[in-house]
Short mmCIF file of C-alpha atoms and ligand atoms in Angstrom, two decimals:
data_model
loop_
_atom_site.label_atom_id
_atom_site.label_comp_id
_atom_site.label_asym_id
_atom_site.label_seq_id
_atom_site.Cartn_x
_atom_site.Cartn_y
_atom_site.Cartn_z
CA UNK V 1 7.26 68.86 28.48
CA UNK V 2 7.91 65.27 29.39
CA UNK V 3 10.87 64.23 31.50
CA UNK V 4 12.93 61.15 30.81
CA UNK V 5 12.74 58.29 33.26
CA UNK V 6 16.10 57.08 34.51
CA UNK V 7 17.33 54.17 32.46
CA UNK V 8 20.46 52.16 31.67
CA UNK V 9 21.08 50.75 28.21
CA UNK V 10 23.67 48.02 27.69
CA UNK V 11 24.62 46.05 24.64
CA UNK V 12 27.55 44.27 23.01
CA UNK V 13 30.55 46.47 22.12
CA UNK V 14 30.84 45.32 18.50
CA UNK V 15 28.38 44.11 15.86
CA UNK V 16 29.83 43.11 12.49
CA UNK V 17 27.39 42.74 9.59
CA UNK V 18 29.08 40.89 6.75
CA UNK V 19 27.66 38.61 4.09
CA UNK V 20 29.80 35.42 4.09
CA UNK V 21 31.76 36.80 7.04
CA UNK V 22 31.81 33.38 8.73
CA UNK V 23 33.89 32.07 5.80
CA UNK V 24 36.67 34.41 6.88
CA UNK V 25 36.19 34.12 10.63
CA UNK V 26 39.89 33.41 11.15
CA UNK V 27 40.84 36.81 9.71
CA UNK V 28 38.10 38.57 11.65
CA UNK V 29 39.17 37.03 14.96
CA UNK V 30 42.84 37.72 14.26
CA UNK V 31 42.07 41.44 14.01
CA UNK V 32 40.61 41.59 17.52
CA UNK V 33 41.89 38.73 19.67
CA UNK V 34 45.33 37.49 20.74
CA UNK V 35 43.88 34.15 21.87
CA UNK V 36 44.64 31.13 19.66
CA UNK V 37 42.93 28.18 21.42
CA UNK V 38 39.28 28.36 20.40
CA UNK V 39 36.28 26.41 21.65
CA UNK V 40 33.58 26.36 18.96
CA UNK V 41 30.13 25.60 20.40
CA UNK V 42 27.50 24.37 17.95
CA UNK V 43 25.00 21.58 17.23
CA UNK V 44 24.72 18.67 14.82
CA UNK V 45 22.17 20.52 12.69
CA UNK V 46 24.72 23.22 11.91
CA UNK V 47 27.32 20.58 11.12
CA UNK V 48 24.97 18.62 8.84
CA UNK V 49 23.89 21.78 7.06
CA UNK V 50 27.52 22.20 5.98
CA UNK V 51 27.93 25.51 7.82
CA UNK V 52 30.73 24.34 10.09
CA UNK V 53 33.39 23.21 7.60
CA UNK V 54 34.09 26.61 5.97
CA UNK V 55 34.38 28.17 9.43
CA UNK V 56 36.83 25.52 10.62
CA UNK V 57 38.86 25.88 7.40
CA UNK V 58 39.13 29.63 7.92
CA UNK V 59 40.16 29.28 11.57
CA UNK V 60 42.75 26.66 10.62
CA UNK V 61 44.19 28.86 7.88
CA UNK V 62 44.66 31.68 10.40
CA UNK V 63 46.49 29.45 12.85
CA UNK V 64 43.78 28.85 15.45
CA UNK V 65 43.68 25.55 17.36
CA UNK V 66 40.00 24.65 17.49
CA UNK V 67 38.08 22.28 19.72
CA UNK V 68 34.51 21.64 18.61
CA UNK V 69 31.60 20.93 20.96
CA UNK V 70 28.68 19.98 18.71
CA UNK V 71 26.38 18.35 21.26
CA UNK V 72 24.05 21.29 21.90
CA UNK V 73 20.37 20.33 21.73
CA UNK V 74 17.16 22.37 21.80
CA UNK V 75 15.92 23.22 25.32
CA UNK V 76 19.47 22.43 26.55
CA UNK V 77 19.71 20.84 30.02
CA UNK V 78 22.40 21.76 32.56
CA UNK V 79 24.36 18.61 31.67
CA UNK V 80 25.14 20.11 28.25
CA UNK V 81 26.55 23.26 29.85
CA UNK V 82 28.77 21.21 32.15
CA UNK V 83 29.94 18.90 29.33
CA UNK V 84 30.82 21.90 27.19
CA UNK V 85 32.71 23.66 29.98
CA UNK V 86 34.62 20.48 30.85
CA UNK V 87 35.71 20.02 27.26
CA UNK V 88 36.76 23.67 27.10
CA UNK V 89 38.78 23.35 30.29
CA UNK V 90 40.52 20.19 29.10
CA UNK V 91 41.48 21.97 25.86
CA UNK V 92 42.90 25.03 27.60
CA UNK V 93 40.40 27.22 25.79
CA UNK V 94 41.21 30.93 25.53
CA UNK V 95 38.28 32.11 23.43
CA UNK V 96 34.72 30.78 23.00
CA UNK V 97 32.83 31.01 19.70
CA UNK V 98 29.12 30.17 19.54
CA UNK V 99 27.80 29.22 16.08
CA UNK V 100 24.15 28.24 15.73
CA UNK V 101 20.63 28.97 16.91
CA UNK V 102 19.75 30.40 20.29
CA UNK V 103 20.61 27.23 22.21
CA UNK V 104 24.17 27.03 20.86
CA UNK V 105 24.77 30.70 21.59
CA UNK V 106 23.27 30.39 25.09
CA UNK V 107 25.58 27.46 25.88
CA UNK V 108 28.62 29.30 24.47
CA UNK V 109 27.85 32.27 26.72
CA UNK V 110 27.63 30.11 29.84
CA UNK V 111 30.74 28.16 28.83
CA UNK V 112 32.72 31.43 28.61
CA UNK V 113 31.37 32.50 32.00
CA UNK V 114 32.06 29.14 33.70
CA UNK V 115 35.62 29.23 32.32
CA UNK V 116 36.07 32.67 33.82
CA UNK V 117 35.32 31.86 37.45
CA UNK V 118 34.70 29.10 39.98
CA UNK V 119 31.08 30.08 40.62
CA UNK V 120 28.75 27.06 40.23
CA UNK V 121 26.08 27.30 37.51
CA UNK V 122 23.33 26.69 40.09
CA UNK V 123 24.17 30.03 41.73
CA UNK V 124 23.92 31.97 38.46
CA UNK V 125 20.16 31.71 37.79
CA UNK V 126 18.25 34.95 38.14
CA UNK V 127 19.10 38.54 37.37
CA UNK V 128 22.60 39.85 38.07
CA UNK V 129 23.81 36.76 39.95
CA UNK V 130 27.01 36.09 37.97
CA UNK V 131 29.98 37.27 40.05
CA UNK V 132 33.08 36.45 37.99
CA UNK V 133 34.41 37.42 34.57
CA UNK V 134 34.44 35.35 31.41
CA UNK V 135 36.64 34.33 28.49
CA UNK V 136 36.55 36.34 25.25
CA UNK V 137 33.29 35.48 23.50
CA UNK V 138 32.16 35.68 19.86
CA UNK V 139 28.59 34.87 18.83
CA UNK V 140 27.44 34.00 15.31
CA UNK V 141 23.73 33.25 14.80
CA UNK V 142 22.50 30.84 12.11
CA UNK V 143 18.84 31.73 12.66
CA UNK V 144 17.13 35.13 12.60
CA UNK V 145 15.17 34.88 15.80
CA UNK V 146 16.44 34.67 19.35
CA UNK V 147 18.80 37.64 19.20
CA UNK V 148 20.94 35.70 21.68
CA UNK V 149 24.04 37.06 19.92
CA UNK V 150 23.34 40.48 21.44
CA UNK V 151 21.54 39.63 24.70
CA UNK V 152 22.78 39.08 28.26
CA UNK V 153 20.55 36.03 28.71
CA UNK V 154 20.98 32.25 28.55
CA UNK V 155 17.98 29.98 29.04
CA UNK V 156 18.59 26.48 30.39
CA UNK V 157 16.19 23.63 31.17
CA UNK V 158 16.60 22.63 34.81
CA UNK V 159 15.16 19.43 36.22
CA UNK V 160 12.86 17.83 33.68
CA UNK V 161 10.89 20.71 32.28
CA UNK V 162 11.54 24.10 33.90
CA UNK V 163 13.21 26.88 31.91
CA UNK V 164 15.55 29.03 33.98
CA UNK V 165 17.36 32.16 32.86
CA UNK V 166 20.83 33.43 33.67
CA UNK V 167 20.67 37.19 33.13
CA UNK V 168 23.89 39.14 33.74
CA UNK V 169 25.99 41.69 31.86
CA UNK V 170 28.88 39.19 31.65
CA UNK V 171 26.79 37.29 29.09
CA UNK V 172 27.13 40.05 26.51
CA UNK V 173 29.70 38.80 23.99
CA UNK V 174 32.65 40.81 22.69
CA UNK V 175 31.58 40.48 19.07
CA UNK V 176 28.35 39.52 17.30
CA UNK V 177 28.89 38.54 13.66
CA UNK V 178 25.74 38.79 11.54
CA UNK V 179 26.35 36.74 8.38
CA UNK V 180 23.00 36.25 6.67
CA UNK V 181 24.49 33.70 4.26
CA UNK V 182 24.31 31.25 7.18
CA UNK V 183 20.50 31.57 7.22
CA UNK V 184 19.90 30.82 3.50
CA UNK V 185 19.19 27.15 4.08
CA UNK V 186 16.74 27.52 6.97
CA UNK V 187 13.56 25.56 6.19
CA UNK V 188 10.38 27.59 5.81
CA UNK V 189 8.79 26.58 9.12
CA UNK V 190 11.98 27.42 10.99
CA UNK V 191 12.20 30.74 9.17
CA UNK V 192 8.60 31.52 10.09
CA UNK V 193 8.81 30.52 13.75
CA UNK V 194 12.14 32.22 14.47
CA UNK V 195 11.08 35.34 12.58
CA UNK V 196 7.85 35.60 14.55
CA UNK V 197 9.83 35.08 17.78
CA UNK V 198 11.97 38.08 16.83
CA UNK V 199 8.82 40.12 16.21
CA UNK V 200 7.55 39.08 19.63
CA UNK V 201 10.81 40.35 21.15
CA UNK V 202 10.25 43.74 19.53
CA UNK V 203 6.58 43.91 20.56
CA UNK V 204 7.16 42.80 24.15
CA UNK V 205 10.12 45.18 24.55
CA UNK V 206 7.96 48.02 23.26
CA UNK V 207 5.16 47.29 25.73
CA UNK V 208 7.34 46.18 28.68
CA UNK V 209 6.02 47.64 31.91
CA UNK V 210 9.08 49.00 33.74
CA UNK V 211 12.21 49.25 31.60
CA UNK V 212 10.86 50.47 28.27
CA UNK V 213 13.04 53.42 27.24
CA UNK V 214 13.72 55.61 24.19
CA UNK V 215 16.63 53.46 22.96
CA UNK V 216 14.82 50.13 23.29
CA UNK V 217 11.78 51.75 21.62
CA UNK V 218 13.84 52.94 18.67
CA UNK V 219 15.41 49.52 18.21
CA UNK V 220 12.07 47.71 18.61
CA UNK V 221 10.37 49.88 16.01
CA UNK V 222 13.13 49.44 13.43
CA UNK V 223 13.27 45.72 14.20
CA UNK V 224 9.53 45.39 13.65
CA UNK V 225 9.74 47.36 10.39
CA UNK V 226 12.49 45.09 9.04
CA UNK V 227 10.92 41.84 10.29
CA UNK V 228 7.33 42.66 9.32
CA UNK V 229 8.41 43.80 5.86
CA UNK V 230 10.51 40.73 5.09
CA UNK V 231 9.06 37.73 6.96
CA UNK V 232 6.81 36.55 4.15
CA UNK V 233 9.46 37.13 1.48
CA UNK V 234 11.99 35.08 3.49
CA UNK V 235 9.42 32.30 3.98
CA UNK V 236 8.38 32.23 0.32
CA UNK V 237 11.92 32.29 -1.05
CA UNK V 238 14.61 31.26 1.39
CA UNK V 239 17.33 32.35 -1.08
CA UNK V 240 16.13 35.98 -1.08
CA UNK V 241 19.36 37.60 0.14
CA UNK V 242 17.85 41.01 0.88
CA UNK V 243 15.04 39.45 2.94
CA UNK V 244 17.48 37.23 4.83
CA UNK V 245 19.76 40.17 5.62
CA UNK V 246 16.83 42.26 6.84
CA UNK V 247 15.53 39.42 9.02
CA UNK V 248 18.93 38.79 10.64
CA UNK V 249 19.49 42.48 11.35
CA UNK V 250 15.92 42.86 12.59
CA UNK V 251 16.33 39.93 14.98
CA UNK V 252 19.54 41.45 16.39
CA UNK V 253 17.92 44.87 16.85
CA UNK V 254 14.97 43.22 18.62
CA UNK V 255 17.48 41.35 20.79
CA UNK V 256 19.15 44.60 21.79
CA UNK V 257 15.73 46.03 22.63
CA UNK V 258 14.52 43.20 24.85
CA UNK V 259 17.89 42.77 26.58
CA UNK V 260 17.15 46.21 28.05
CA UNK V 261 13.35 46.18 28.14
CA UNK V 262 12.45 42.58 28.96
CA UNK V 263 9.91 40.28 27.33
CA UNK V 264 6.74 39.34 29.18
CA UNK V 265 3.66 37.11 29.05
CA UNK V 266 4.09 35.69 25.54
CA UNK V 267 7.45 34.25 26.59
CA UNK V 268 6.25 33.25 30.06
CA UNK V 269 3.43 31.20 28.50
CA UNK V 270 5.68 29.87 25.71
CA UNK V 271 8.36 28.38 27.97
CA UNK V 272 6.17 25.59 29.45
CA UNK V 273 5.35 24.49 25.87
CA UNK V 274 9.07 24.03 25.26
CA UNK V 275 9.63 22.38 28.63
CA UNK V 276 6.80 19.85 28.38
CA UNK V 277 6.29 19.37 24.65
CA UNK V 278 9.59 20.50 23.13
CA UNK V 279 7.71 22.91 20.93
CA UNK V 280 10.58 25.02 19.46
CA UNK V 281 10.98 28.38 21.18
CA UNK V 282 9.95 30.49 18.20
CA UNK V 283 6.91 28.38 17.41
CA UNK V 284 5.70 28.36 21.02
CA UNK V 285 5.85 32.17 21.01
CA UNK V 286 4.00 32.34 17.71
CA UNK V 287 1.25 30.13 19.14
CA UNK V 288 0.74 32.34 22.21
CA UNK V 289 1.14 35.76 20.57
CA UNK V 290 -2.42 36.28 19.29
CA UNK V 291 -4.21 35.51 22.58
CA UNK V 292 -1.75 37.62 24.61
CA UNK V 293 -2.00 40.58 22.21
CA UNK V 294 -5.78 40.59 22.61
CA UNK V 295 -5.48 40.17 26.39
CA UNK V 296 -2.98 43.04 26.69
CA UNK V 297 -5.10 45.36 24.60
CA UNK V 298 -6.69 46.68 27.81
CA UNK V 299 -3.46 48.50 28.69
CA UNK V 300 -1.32 48.37 25.57
CA UNK V 301 -3.72 49.71 22.93
CA UNK V 302 -1.94 53.10 22.59
CA UNK V 303 1.38 51.33 22.05
CA UNK V 304 -0.12 48.84 19.60
CA UNK V 305 -1.53 51.80 17.68
CA UNK V 306 2.02 53.19 17.41
CA UNK V 307 3.32 49.82 16.23
CA UNK V 308 0.54 49.59 13.65
CA UNK V 309 1.99 52.76 12.09
CA UNK V 310 5.38 51.00 11.91
CA UNK V 311 3.92 47.90 10.20
CA UNK V 312 1.25 49.52 8.03
CA UNK V 313 2.40 53.13 7.70
CA UNK V 314 0.56 56.13 9.12
CA UNK V 315 -3.12 56.13 8.19
CA UNK V 316 -4.61 59.57 8.89
CA UNK V 317 -8.14 59.67 10.24
CA UNK V 318 -7.99 56.34 12.07
CA UNK V 319 -8.21 56.61 15.82
CA UNK V 320 -6.16 54.70 18.34
CA UNK V 321 -8.72 51.95 18.92
CA UNK V 322 -8.91 51.14 15.19
CA UNK V 323 -5.14 51.25 14.70
CA UNK V 324 -4.46 48.98 17.67
CA UNK V 325 -6.96 46.43 16.32
CA UNK V 326 -5.35 46.68 12.90
CA UNK V 327 -1.97 45.94 14.48
CA UNK V 328 -3.25 42.69 15.98
CA UNK V 329 -4.94 41.80 12.69
CA UNK V 330 -1.70 42.44 10.77
CA UNK V 331 0.28 40.20 13.14
CA UNK V 332 -2.37 37.48 12.67
CA UNK V 333 -2.15 37.90 8.89
CA UNK V 334 1.65 37.60 8.93
CA UNK V 335 1.50 34.49 11.10
CA UNK V 336 -1.19 32.90 8.89
CA UNK V 337 0.76 33.62 5.69
CA UNK V 338 4.07 32.43 7.17
CA UNK V 339 2.81 28.85 7.22
CA UNK V 340 3.59 28.26 10.90
CA UNK V 341 1.15 26.04 12.85
CA UNK V 342 -1.48 28.21 14.50
CA UNK V 343 -3.00 26.18 17.34
CA UNK V 344 -1.62 24.27 20.33
CA UNK V 345 -3.52 21.16 19.31
CA UNK V 346 -1.62 21.21 15.97
CA UNK V 347 1.69 20.69 17.78
CA UNK V 348 0.66 17.80 20.04
CA UNK V 349 -0.50 19.70 23.13
CA UNK V 350 -3.41 17.93 24.83
CA UNK V 351 -6.50 19.56 26.32
CA UNK V 352 -5.98 17.99 29.75
CA UNK V 353 -2.49 19.49 30.14
CA UNK V 354 -3.55 23.13 29.92
CA UNK V 355 -3.98 23.51 33.70
CA UNK V 356 -0.49 22.12 34.28
CA UNK V 357 0.92 24.54 31.69
CA UNK V 358 -0.82 27.44 33.41
CA UNK V 359 0.58 26.40 36.76
CA UNK V 360 4.08 26.16 35.24
CA UNK V 361 3.79 29.55 33.56
CA UNK V 362 3.42 31.11 37.01
CA UNK V 363 7.06 30.13 37.66
CA UNK V 364 8.09 32.71 35.06
CA UNK V 365 7.57 35.71 37.37
CA UNK V 366 10.84 37.18 36.06
CA UNK V 367 8.93 37.72 32.81
CA UNK V 368 5.33 38.09 33.94
CA UNK V 369 6.09 41.18 36.02
CA UNK V 370 6.93 43.00 32.77
CA UNK V 371 3.53 42.37 31.20
CA UNK V 372 1.38 45.47 30.72
CA UNK V 373 -1.62 43.59 32.21
CA UNK V 374 -1.33 41.33 35.26
CA UNK V 375 -1.60 37.60 34.46
CA UNK V 376 -2.96 35.25 37.15
CA UNK V 377 -2.96 31.47 36.87
CA UNK V 378 -6.64 31.60 35.87
CA UNK V 379 -5.79 34.18 33.18
CA UNK V 380 -2.96 31.97 31.93
CA UNK V 381 -5.33 29.01 31.68
CA UNK V 382 -7.81 31.11 29.70
CA UNK V 383 -5.00 32.19 27.34
CA UNK V 384 -3.92 28.57 26.77
CA UNK V 385 -7.57 27.65 26.12
CA UNK V 386 -7.80 30.43 23.56
CA UNK V 387 -4.60 29.21 21.89
CA UNK V 388 -5.70 25.56 21.97
ZN1 ZN J 1 12.02 34.58 22.24
#
């Protein structure tokens, strides 16, 4: 008989899965919110892709007064958060909607929190540091990757290059709307990188050292099944509706998993690549995954063997060591077939910066403590060398 460890599982109260749901966002919001002054947080890529206009038309038809902040950039600095919150304040915003990739959703979350209290952003970094409430918050992803629509985390670039996380339950939105139609136009490399990032969320949640629990495990396994089974199809044919729907749902399930059982060394080593080289978040995770999987094998082999059964189906007669190796090989195969760049040198990282990256990765103790195997600065350097 095995006893359950104590655990707490939190997530968003409502997830709506609806093809083309964003086109009737006004109706959807009217069903749940009395607020009428909306701040819509997005980026120019979403606007140029033509995703914004139908949403604005729907909100207008339902009588919402909308202010748009479309200045979100990748690796968003604090200045973007402040600019967004100022604009929201000036507009008398009552409800915040995030529409976009992880950065837009992260900014929307912080905007809603900053509007809800007088606490300065600088005091919010870390785990459980947010003290006030927030405005009503709706999150609509346009990529199948970060899972930000269902997590309690926003990642901001502070100073020049350091990624800092705000992790607090107030950052869970009221509603996550999963409309896979929004992801149809994602270019193949973006589809590959964000999809692999979502798989990393599932894998790291499943092997997380302290907070892994039966609910996060269940979500991580189903996420990995959906993502692993549809990544290549979504990359090969971006218009494949079934694959897009599976990827978006899989990314959200992985987000729910890692919000409760945090990510670890892959993300800790990926963040400096974003900070210094602006390698997109998903791609930086894809580049570090292989080396970290092999490194973690020392402790995580039994769990990798379980995940190999999720990706490849049960294969009787194969022992744990073989199945764990097959899991790593399958992840390598998926990454190779996805078309994503495979080496740090392919994305502009230089040999002589690896020591600096390793030193920076040590700042991500919030994540590194969750890794199944301890990572020292020397280990981090070796992992960057392997990825180079
Ligand atoms: Zn990630």
